[in-house]
mmCIF file of C-alpha atoms in Angstrom:
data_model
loop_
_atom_site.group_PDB
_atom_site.id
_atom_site.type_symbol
_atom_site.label_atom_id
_atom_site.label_comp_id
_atom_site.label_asym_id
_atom_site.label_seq_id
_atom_site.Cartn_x
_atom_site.Cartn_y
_atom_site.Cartn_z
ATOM 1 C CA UNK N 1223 140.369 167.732 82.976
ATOM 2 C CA UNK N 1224 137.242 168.296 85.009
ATOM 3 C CA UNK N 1225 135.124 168.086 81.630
ATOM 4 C CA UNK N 1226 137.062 164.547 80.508
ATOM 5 C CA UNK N 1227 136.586 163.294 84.081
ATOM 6 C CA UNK N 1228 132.768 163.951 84.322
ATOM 7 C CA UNK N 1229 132.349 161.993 80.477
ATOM 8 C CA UNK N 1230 134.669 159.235 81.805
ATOM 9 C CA UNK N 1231 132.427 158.757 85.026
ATOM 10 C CA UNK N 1232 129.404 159.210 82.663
ATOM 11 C CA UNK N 1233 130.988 156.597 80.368
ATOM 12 C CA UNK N 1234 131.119 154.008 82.570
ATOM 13 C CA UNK N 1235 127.717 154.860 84.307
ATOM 14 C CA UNK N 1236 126.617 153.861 81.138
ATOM 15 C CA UNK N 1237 128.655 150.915 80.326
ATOM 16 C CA UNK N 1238 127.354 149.807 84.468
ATOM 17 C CA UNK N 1239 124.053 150.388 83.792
ATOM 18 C CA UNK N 1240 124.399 148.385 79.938
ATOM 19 C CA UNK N 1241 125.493 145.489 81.908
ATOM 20 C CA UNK N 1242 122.970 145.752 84.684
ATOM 21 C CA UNK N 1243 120.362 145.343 81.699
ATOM 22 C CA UNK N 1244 122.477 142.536 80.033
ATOM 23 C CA UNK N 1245 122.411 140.471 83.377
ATOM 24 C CA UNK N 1246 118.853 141.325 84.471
ATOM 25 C CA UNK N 1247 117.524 140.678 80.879
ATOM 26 C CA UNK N 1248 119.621 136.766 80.920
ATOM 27 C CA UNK N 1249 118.200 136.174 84.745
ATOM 28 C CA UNK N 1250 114.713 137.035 83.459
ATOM 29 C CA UNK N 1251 115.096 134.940 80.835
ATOM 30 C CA UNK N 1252 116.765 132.297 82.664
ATOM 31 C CA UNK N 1253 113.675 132.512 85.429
ATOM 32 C CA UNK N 1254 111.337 132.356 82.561
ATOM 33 C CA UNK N 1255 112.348 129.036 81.055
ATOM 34 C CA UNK N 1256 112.817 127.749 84.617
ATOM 35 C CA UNK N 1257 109.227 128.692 85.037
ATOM 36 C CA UNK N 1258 108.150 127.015 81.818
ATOM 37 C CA UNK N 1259 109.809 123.973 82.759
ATOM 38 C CA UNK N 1260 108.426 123.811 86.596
ATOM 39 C CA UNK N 1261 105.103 124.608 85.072
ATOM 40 C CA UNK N 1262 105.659 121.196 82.641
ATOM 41 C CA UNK N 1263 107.141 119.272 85.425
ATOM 42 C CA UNK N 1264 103.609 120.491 87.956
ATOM 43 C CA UNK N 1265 101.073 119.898 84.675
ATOM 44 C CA UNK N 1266 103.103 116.158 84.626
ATOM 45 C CA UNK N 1267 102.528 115.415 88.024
ATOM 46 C CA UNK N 1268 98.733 116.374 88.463
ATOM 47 C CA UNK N 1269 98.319 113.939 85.536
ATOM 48 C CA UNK N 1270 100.166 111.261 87.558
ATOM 49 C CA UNK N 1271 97.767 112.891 90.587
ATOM 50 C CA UNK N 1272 94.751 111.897 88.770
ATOM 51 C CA UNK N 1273 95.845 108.555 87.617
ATOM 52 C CA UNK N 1274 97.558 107.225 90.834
ATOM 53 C CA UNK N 1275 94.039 108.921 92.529
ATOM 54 C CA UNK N 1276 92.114 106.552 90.299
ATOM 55 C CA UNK N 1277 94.107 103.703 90.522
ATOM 56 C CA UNK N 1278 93.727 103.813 94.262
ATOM 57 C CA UNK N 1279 89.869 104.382 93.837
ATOM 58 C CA UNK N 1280 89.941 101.114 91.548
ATOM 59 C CA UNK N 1281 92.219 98.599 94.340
ATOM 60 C CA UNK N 1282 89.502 100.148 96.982
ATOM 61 C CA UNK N 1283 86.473 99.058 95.303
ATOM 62 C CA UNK N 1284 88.540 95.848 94.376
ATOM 63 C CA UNK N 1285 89.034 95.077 97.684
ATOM 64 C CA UNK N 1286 85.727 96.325 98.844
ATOM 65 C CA UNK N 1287 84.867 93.540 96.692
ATOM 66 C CA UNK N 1288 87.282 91.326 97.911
ATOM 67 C CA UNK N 1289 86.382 91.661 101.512
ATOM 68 C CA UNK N 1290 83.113 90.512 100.518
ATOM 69 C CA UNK N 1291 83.251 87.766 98.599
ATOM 70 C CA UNK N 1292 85.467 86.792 101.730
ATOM 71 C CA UNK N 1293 82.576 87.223 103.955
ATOM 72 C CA UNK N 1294 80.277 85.007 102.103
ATOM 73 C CA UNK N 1295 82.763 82.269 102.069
ATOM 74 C CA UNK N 1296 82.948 82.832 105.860
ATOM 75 C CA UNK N 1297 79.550 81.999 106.061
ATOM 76 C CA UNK N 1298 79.493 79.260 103.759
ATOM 77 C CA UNK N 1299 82.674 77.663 105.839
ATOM 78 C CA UNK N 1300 80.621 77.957 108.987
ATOM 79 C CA UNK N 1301 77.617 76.642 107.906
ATOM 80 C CA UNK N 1302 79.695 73.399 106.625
ATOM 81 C CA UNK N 1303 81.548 73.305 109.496
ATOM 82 C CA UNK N 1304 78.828 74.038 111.945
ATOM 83 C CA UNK N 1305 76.276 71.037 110.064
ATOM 84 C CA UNK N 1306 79.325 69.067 109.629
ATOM 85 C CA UNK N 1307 78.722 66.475 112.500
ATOM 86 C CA UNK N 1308 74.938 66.378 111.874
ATOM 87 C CA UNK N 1309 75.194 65.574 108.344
ATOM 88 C CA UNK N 1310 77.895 63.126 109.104
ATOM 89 C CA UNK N 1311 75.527 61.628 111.574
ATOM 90 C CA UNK N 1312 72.914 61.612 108.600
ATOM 91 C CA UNK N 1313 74.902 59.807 106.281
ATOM 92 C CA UNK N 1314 76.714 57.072 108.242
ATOM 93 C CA UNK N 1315 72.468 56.685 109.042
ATOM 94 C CA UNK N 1316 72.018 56.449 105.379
ATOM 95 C CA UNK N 1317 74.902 54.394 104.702
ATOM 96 C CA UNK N 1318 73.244 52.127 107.644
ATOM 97 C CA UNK N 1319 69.689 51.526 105.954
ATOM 98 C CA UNK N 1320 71.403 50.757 102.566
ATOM 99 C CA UNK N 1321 73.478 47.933 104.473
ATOM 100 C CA UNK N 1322 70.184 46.554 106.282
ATOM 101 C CA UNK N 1323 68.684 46.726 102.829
ATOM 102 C CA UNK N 1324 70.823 45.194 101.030
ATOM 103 C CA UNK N 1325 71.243 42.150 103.337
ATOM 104 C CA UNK N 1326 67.606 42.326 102.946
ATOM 105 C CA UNK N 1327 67.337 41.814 99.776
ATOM 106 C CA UNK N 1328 70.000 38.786 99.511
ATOM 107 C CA UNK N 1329 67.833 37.177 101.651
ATOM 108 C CA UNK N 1330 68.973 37.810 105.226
ATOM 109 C CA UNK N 1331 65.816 37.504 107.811
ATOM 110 C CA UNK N 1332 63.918 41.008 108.549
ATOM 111 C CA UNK N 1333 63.220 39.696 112.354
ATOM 112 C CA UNK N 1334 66.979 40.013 112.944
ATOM 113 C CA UNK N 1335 67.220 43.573 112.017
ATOM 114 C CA UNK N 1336 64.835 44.423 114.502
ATOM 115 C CA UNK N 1337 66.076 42.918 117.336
ATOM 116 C CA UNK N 1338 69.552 44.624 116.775
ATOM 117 C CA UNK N 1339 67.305 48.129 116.683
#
C-alpha cells in the first residue's frame, strides 16, 4: 500500500512537473513571438522617427525660407510706402511740365507760364 502510494505520488509529480514544462515551454514561446512582433512594431516606428524627423527638418528650412523672403518684401513695402508721397510729388511735377509743354507747343505764350511760377 505504502509502495503503490509512493509511485502514485511519484506519478503525478511527474505528470505536475510534464505540465509545468508544457505551460512554461507555450509562455516562452508565446513571449517570443510577442517579442518578435514588438521588435517589428519598434524597427516600424524608428523608420517613421527618421522620416517625420526629416520632414520637420524640411518645413523648418522651408519656413526659414519663408520668413525671409517675407522680410525682403517688408523692406520693399516700406521703401514704397515710405517714397510714396515724394514720388507722388515727383510725378504730379512731371505731369505739370508736360502740360506747360504741351500748351507750349500749340502755341500758348511762354511769358504766361512764368508769371503763374
Amino acid at each position: 500500500a505504502m509502495e503503490a502510494e509512493a509511485i502514485r505520488s511519484e506519478e503525478d509529480a511527474q505528470k505536475a512537473y510534464e505540465d509545468f514544462v508544457k505551460e512554461t515551454n507555450a509562455s516562452i514561446e508565446a513571449k517570443s513571438k510577442d517579442i518578435v512582433e514588438k521588435s517589428e512594431q519598434k524597427a516600424k516606428a524608428e523608420v517613421e522617427l527618421v522620416e517625420t524627423k526629416e520632414s520637420k527638418e524640411a518645413v523648418m528650412l522651408e519656413l526659414e525660407q519663408l520668413s525671409n523672403y517675407n522680410a525682403e518684401l517688408h523692406q520693399s513695402c516700406d521703401f514704397v510706402v515710405k517714397n510714396f508721397d515724394l514720388r507722388q510729388t515727383a510725378r504730379d511735377e512731371e505731369v505739370e511740365a508736360l502740360r506747360r509743354a504741351k500748351a507750349i507747343l500749340s502755341g500758348a505764350k511762354f511769358e504766361e507760364f512764368l508769371q503763374e511760377s
